[in-house]
Coordinates of C-alpha atoms in Angstrom, one line a residue:
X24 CA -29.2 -15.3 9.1
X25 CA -30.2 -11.9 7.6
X26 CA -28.4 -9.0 9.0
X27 CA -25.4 -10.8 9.9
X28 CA -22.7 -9.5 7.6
X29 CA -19.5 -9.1 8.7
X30 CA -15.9 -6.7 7.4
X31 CA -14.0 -9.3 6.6
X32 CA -10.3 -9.2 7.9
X33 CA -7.5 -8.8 5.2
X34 CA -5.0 -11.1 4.1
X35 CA -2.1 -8.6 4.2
X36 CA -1.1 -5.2 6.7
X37 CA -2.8 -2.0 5.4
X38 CA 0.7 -0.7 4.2
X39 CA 1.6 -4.0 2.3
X40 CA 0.7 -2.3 -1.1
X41 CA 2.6 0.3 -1.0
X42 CA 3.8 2.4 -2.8
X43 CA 0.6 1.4 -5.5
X44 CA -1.9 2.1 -2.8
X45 CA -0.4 3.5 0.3
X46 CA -1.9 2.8 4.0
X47 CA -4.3 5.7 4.7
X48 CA -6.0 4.9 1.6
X49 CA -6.5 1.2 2.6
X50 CA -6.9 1.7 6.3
X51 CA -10.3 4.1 5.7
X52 CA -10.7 2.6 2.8
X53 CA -11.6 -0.7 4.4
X54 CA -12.1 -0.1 7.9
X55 CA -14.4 3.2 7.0
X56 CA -15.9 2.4 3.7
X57 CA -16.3 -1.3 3.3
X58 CA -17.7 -1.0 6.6
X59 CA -20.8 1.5 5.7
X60 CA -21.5 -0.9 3.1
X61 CA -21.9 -3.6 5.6
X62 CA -23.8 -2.0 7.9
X63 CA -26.1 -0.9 5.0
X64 CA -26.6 -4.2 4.2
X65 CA -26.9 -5.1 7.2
X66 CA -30.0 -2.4 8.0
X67 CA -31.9 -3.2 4.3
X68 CA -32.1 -7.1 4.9
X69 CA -33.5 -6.3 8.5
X70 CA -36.0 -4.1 7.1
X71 CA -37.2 -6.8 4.6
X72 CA -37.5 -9.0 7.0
X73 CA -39.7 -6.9 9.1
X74 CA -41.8 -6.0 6.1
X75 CA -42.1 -9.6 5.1
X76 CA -43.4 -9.8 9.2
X77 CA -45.6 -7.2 8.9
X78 CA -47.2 -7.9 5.0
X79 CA -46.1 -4.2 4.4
X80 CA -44.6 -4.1 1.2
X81 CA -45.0 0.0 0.9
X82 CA -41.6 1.0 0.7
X83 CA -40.1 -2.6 -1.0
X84 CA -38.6 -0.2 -4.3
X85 CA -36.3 1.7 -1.9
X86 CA -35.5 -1.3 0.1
X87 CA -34.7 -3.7 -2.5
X88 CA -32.6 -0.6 -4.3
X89 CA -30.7 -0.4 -1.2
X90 CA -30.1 -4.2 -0.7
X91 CA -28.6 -3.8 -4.1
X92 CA -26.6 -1.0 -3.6
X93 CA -25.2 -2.0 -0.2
X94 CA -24.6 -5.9 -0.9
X95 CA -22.9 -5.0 -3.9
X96 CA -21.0 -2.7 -2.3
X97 CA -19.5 -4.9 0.7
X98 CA -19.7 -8.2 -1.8
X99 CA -17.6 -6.5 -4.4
X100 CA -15.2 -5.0 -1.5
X101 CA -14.6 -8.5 -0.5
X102 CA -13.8 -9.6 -3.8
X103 CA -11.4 -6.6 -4.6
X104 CA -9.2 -7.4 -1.3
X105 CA -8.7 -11.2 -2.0
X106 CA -7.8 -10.0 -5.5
X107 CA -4.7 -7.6 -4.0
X108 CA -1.2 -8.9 -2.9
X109 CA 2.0 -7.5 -1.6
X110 CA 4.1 -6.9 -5.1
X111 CA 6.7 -8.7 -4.1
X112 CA 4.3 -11.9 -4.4
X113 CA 3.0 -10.7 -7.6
X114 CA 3.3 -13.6 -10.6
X115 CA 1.9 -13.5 -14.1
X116 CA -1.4 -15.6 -14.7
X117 CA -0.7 -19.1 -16.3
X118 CA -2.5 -22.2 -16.9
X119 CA -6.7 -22.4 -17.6
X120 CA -6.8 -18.9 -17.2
X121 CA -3.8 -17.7 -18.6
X122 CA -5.0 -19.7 -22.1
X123 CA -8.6 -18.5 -21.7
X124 CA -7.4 -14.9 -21.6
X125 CA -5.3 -15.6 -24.9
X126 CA -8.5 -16.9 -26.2
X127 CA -10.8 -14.0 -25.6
X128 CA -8.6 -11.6 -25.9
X129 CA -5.2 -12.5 -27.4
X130 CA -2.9 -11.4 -24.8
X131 CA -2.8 -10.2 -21.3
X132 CA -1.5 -6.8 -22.7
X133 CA -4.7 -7.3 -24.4
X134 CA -6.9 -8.0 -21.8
X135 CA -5.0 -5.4 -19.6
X136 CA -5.9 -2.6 -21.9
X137 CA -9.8 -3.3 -22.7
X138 CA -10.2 -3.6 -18.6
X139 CA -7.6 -0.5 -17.8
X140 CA -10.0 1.6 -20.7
X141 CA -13.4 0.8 -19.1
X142 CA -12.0 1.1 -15.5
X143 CA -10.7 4.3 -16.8
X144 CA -13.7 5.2 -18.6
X145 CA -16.1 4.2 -16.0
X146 CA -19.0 7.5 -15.3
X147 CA -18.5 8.3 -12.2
X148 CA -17.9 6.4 -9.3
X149 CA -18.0 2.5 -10.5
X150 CA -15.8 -0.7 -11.0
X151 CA -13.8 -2.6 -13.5
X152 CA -15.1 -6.2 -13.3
X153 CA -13.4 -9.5 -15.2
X154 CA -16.3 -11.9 -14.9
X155 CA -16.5 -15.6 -16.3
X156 CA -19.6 -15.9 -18.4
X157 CA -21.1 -19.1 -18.4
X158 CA -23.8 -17.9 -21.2
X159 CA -21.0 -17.5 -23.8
X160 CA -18.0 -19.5 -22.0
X161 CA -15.9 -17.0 -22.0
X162 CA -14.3 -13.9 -20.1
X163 CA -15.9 -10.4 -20.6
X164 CA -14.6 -7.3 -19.0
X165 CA -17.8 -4.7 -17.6
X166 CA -17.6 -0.9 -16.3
X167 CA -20.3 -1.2 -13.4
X168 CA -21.3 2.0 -12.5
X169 CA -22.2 2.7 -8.4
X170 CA -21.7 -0.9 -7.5
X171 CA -24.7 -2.3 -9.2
X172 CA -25.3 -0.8 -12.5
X173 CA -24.2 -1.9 -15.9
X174 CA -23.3 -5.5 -15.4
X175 CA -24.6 -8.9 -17.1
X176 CA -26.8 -11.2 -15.3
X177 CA -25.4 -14.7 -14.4
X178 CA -21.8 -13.3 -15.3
X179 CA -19.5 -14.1 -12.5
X180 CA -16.9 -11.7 -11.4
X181 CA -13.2 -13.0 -10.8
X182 CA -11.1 -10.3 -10.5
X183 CA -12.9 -6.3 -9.6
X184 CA -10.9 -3.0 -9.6
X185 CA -12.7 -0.1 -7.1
X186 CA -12.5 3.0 -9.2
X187 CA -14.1 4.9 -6.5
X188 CA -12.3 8.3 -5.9
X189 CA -12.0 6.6 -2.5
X190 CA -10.2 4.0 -3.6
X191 CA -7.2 6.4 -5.0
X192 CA -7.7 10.1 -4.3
X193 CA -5.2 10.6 -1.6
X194 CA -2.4 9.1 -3.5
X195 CA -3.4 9.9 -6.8
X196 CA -6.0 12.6 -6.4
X197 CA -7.9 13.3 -9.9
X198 CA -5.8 10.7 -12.2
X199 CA -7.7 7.8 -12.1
X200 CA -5.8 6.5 -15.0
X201 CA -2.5 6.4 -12.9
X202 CA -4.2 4.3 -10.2
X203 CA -5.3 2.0 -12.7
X204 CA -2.2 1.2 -14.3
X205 CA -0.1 1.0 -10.9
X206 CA -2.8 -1.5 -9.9
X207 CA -1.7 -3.9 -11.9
X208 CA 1.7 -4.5 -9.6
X209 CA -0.7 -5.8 -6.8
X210 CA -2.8 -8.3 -8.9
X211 CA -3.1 -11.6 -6.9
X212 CA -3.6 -13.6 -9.9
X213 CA -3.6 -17.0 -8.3
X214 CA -6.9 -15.5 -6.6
X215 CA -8.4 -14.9 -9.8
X216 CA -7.2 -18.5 -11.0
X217 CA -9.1 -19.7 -8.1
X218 CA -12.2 -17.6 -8.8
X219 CA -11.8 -18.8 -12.7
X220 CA -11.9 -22.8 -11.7
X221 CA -14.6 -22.5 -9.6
X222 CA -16.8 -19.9 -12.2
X223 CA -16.4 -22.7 -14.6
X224 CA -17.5 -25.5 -12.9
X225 CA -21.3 -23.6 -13.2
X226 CA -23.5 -24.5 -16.4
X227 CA -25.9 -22.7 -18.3
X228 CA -27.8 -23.3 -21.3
X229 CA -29.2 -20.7 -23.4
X230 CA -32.0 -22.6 -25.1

């Protein structure tokens, strides 16, 4: 049903990430933030609807470019939650995706430090995104600027980093770099394991 997205409830308390991302941060974060994205979603598929209805197609550029926007927005917020645990939970990735990591990038030291420079080096307001892709078999790491911008078609995103100035500037004001490394402490890597298997199991041919 179009225009039926929902903020999705979290899997752990506001203050469960502390002290990596404290609780003011998460609650606006998620209740505040997130939630405009949502709700922008929410507005542009109701408006495509209607101008489906109505055969007007006039303003379709600004509506589709805030579909984008807006469901990238709240779909990438939902992915960047489930991808967060309480440290104390935190374990090192092994199995499939602790081998395809070696494979593409020869270490998770590796792998940590071509995602922690791009998230670092993102312009702007943006995300770190690991993404499985299917094209190449194989993990890639892309700096998406906004929410939308920058990334590879039918790569799949497993594991997303907000590097927002929302997402860190009351804890770590202007050093994004800092709130990427601490990050990693709150990496729910049986998440991204999950989101691995099931981004594998998807086929596609380049012919």
């Amino acid at each position: 049903m179009v225009g039926n997205h929902t903020l999705p409830e979290l899997n752990y308390a506001y203050d469960a990430l502390e002290p990596f991302i404290d609780e003011q941060t998460m609650r606006l974060h998620h209740s505040k933030h997130h939630m405009g994205y949502v709700n922008g979603l929410n507005n542009a598929e109701k408006a495509l609807a209607a101008a489906r209805e109505s055969g007007d197609f006039g303003k379709i550029r600004d509506l589709e470019r805030l579909a984008a926007f807006h469901g990238s927005g709240h779909f990438n917020h939902c992915l960047f939650w489930q991808n967060m645990t309480p440290a104390d939970n935190y374990k090192d990735p092994s199995g499939d995706l602790l081998a395809q990591i070696k494979k593409d990038f020869g270490s998770l030291d590796n792998l940590k430090a071509q995602f922690g420079a791009a998230s670092k080096a993102v312009e702007g307001s943006g995300w770190g995104i690991l993404a499985w892709q299917p094209g190449g078999e194989q993990l890639v790491t892309l700096a998406a600027e906004n929410h939308q911008k920058q990334t590879q078609f039918t790569a799949i995103p497993v594991l997303a980093l907000d590097v927002w100035e929302h997402a860190y500037y009351l804890k770590y004001q202007n050093n994004r770099g800092q709130y990427v490394d601490q990050w990693w402490n709150v990496v729910n890597w049986e998440n991204v394991a999950e989101n691995f298997g099931r981004a594998t199991q998807y086929k596609f041919e380049l012919r």
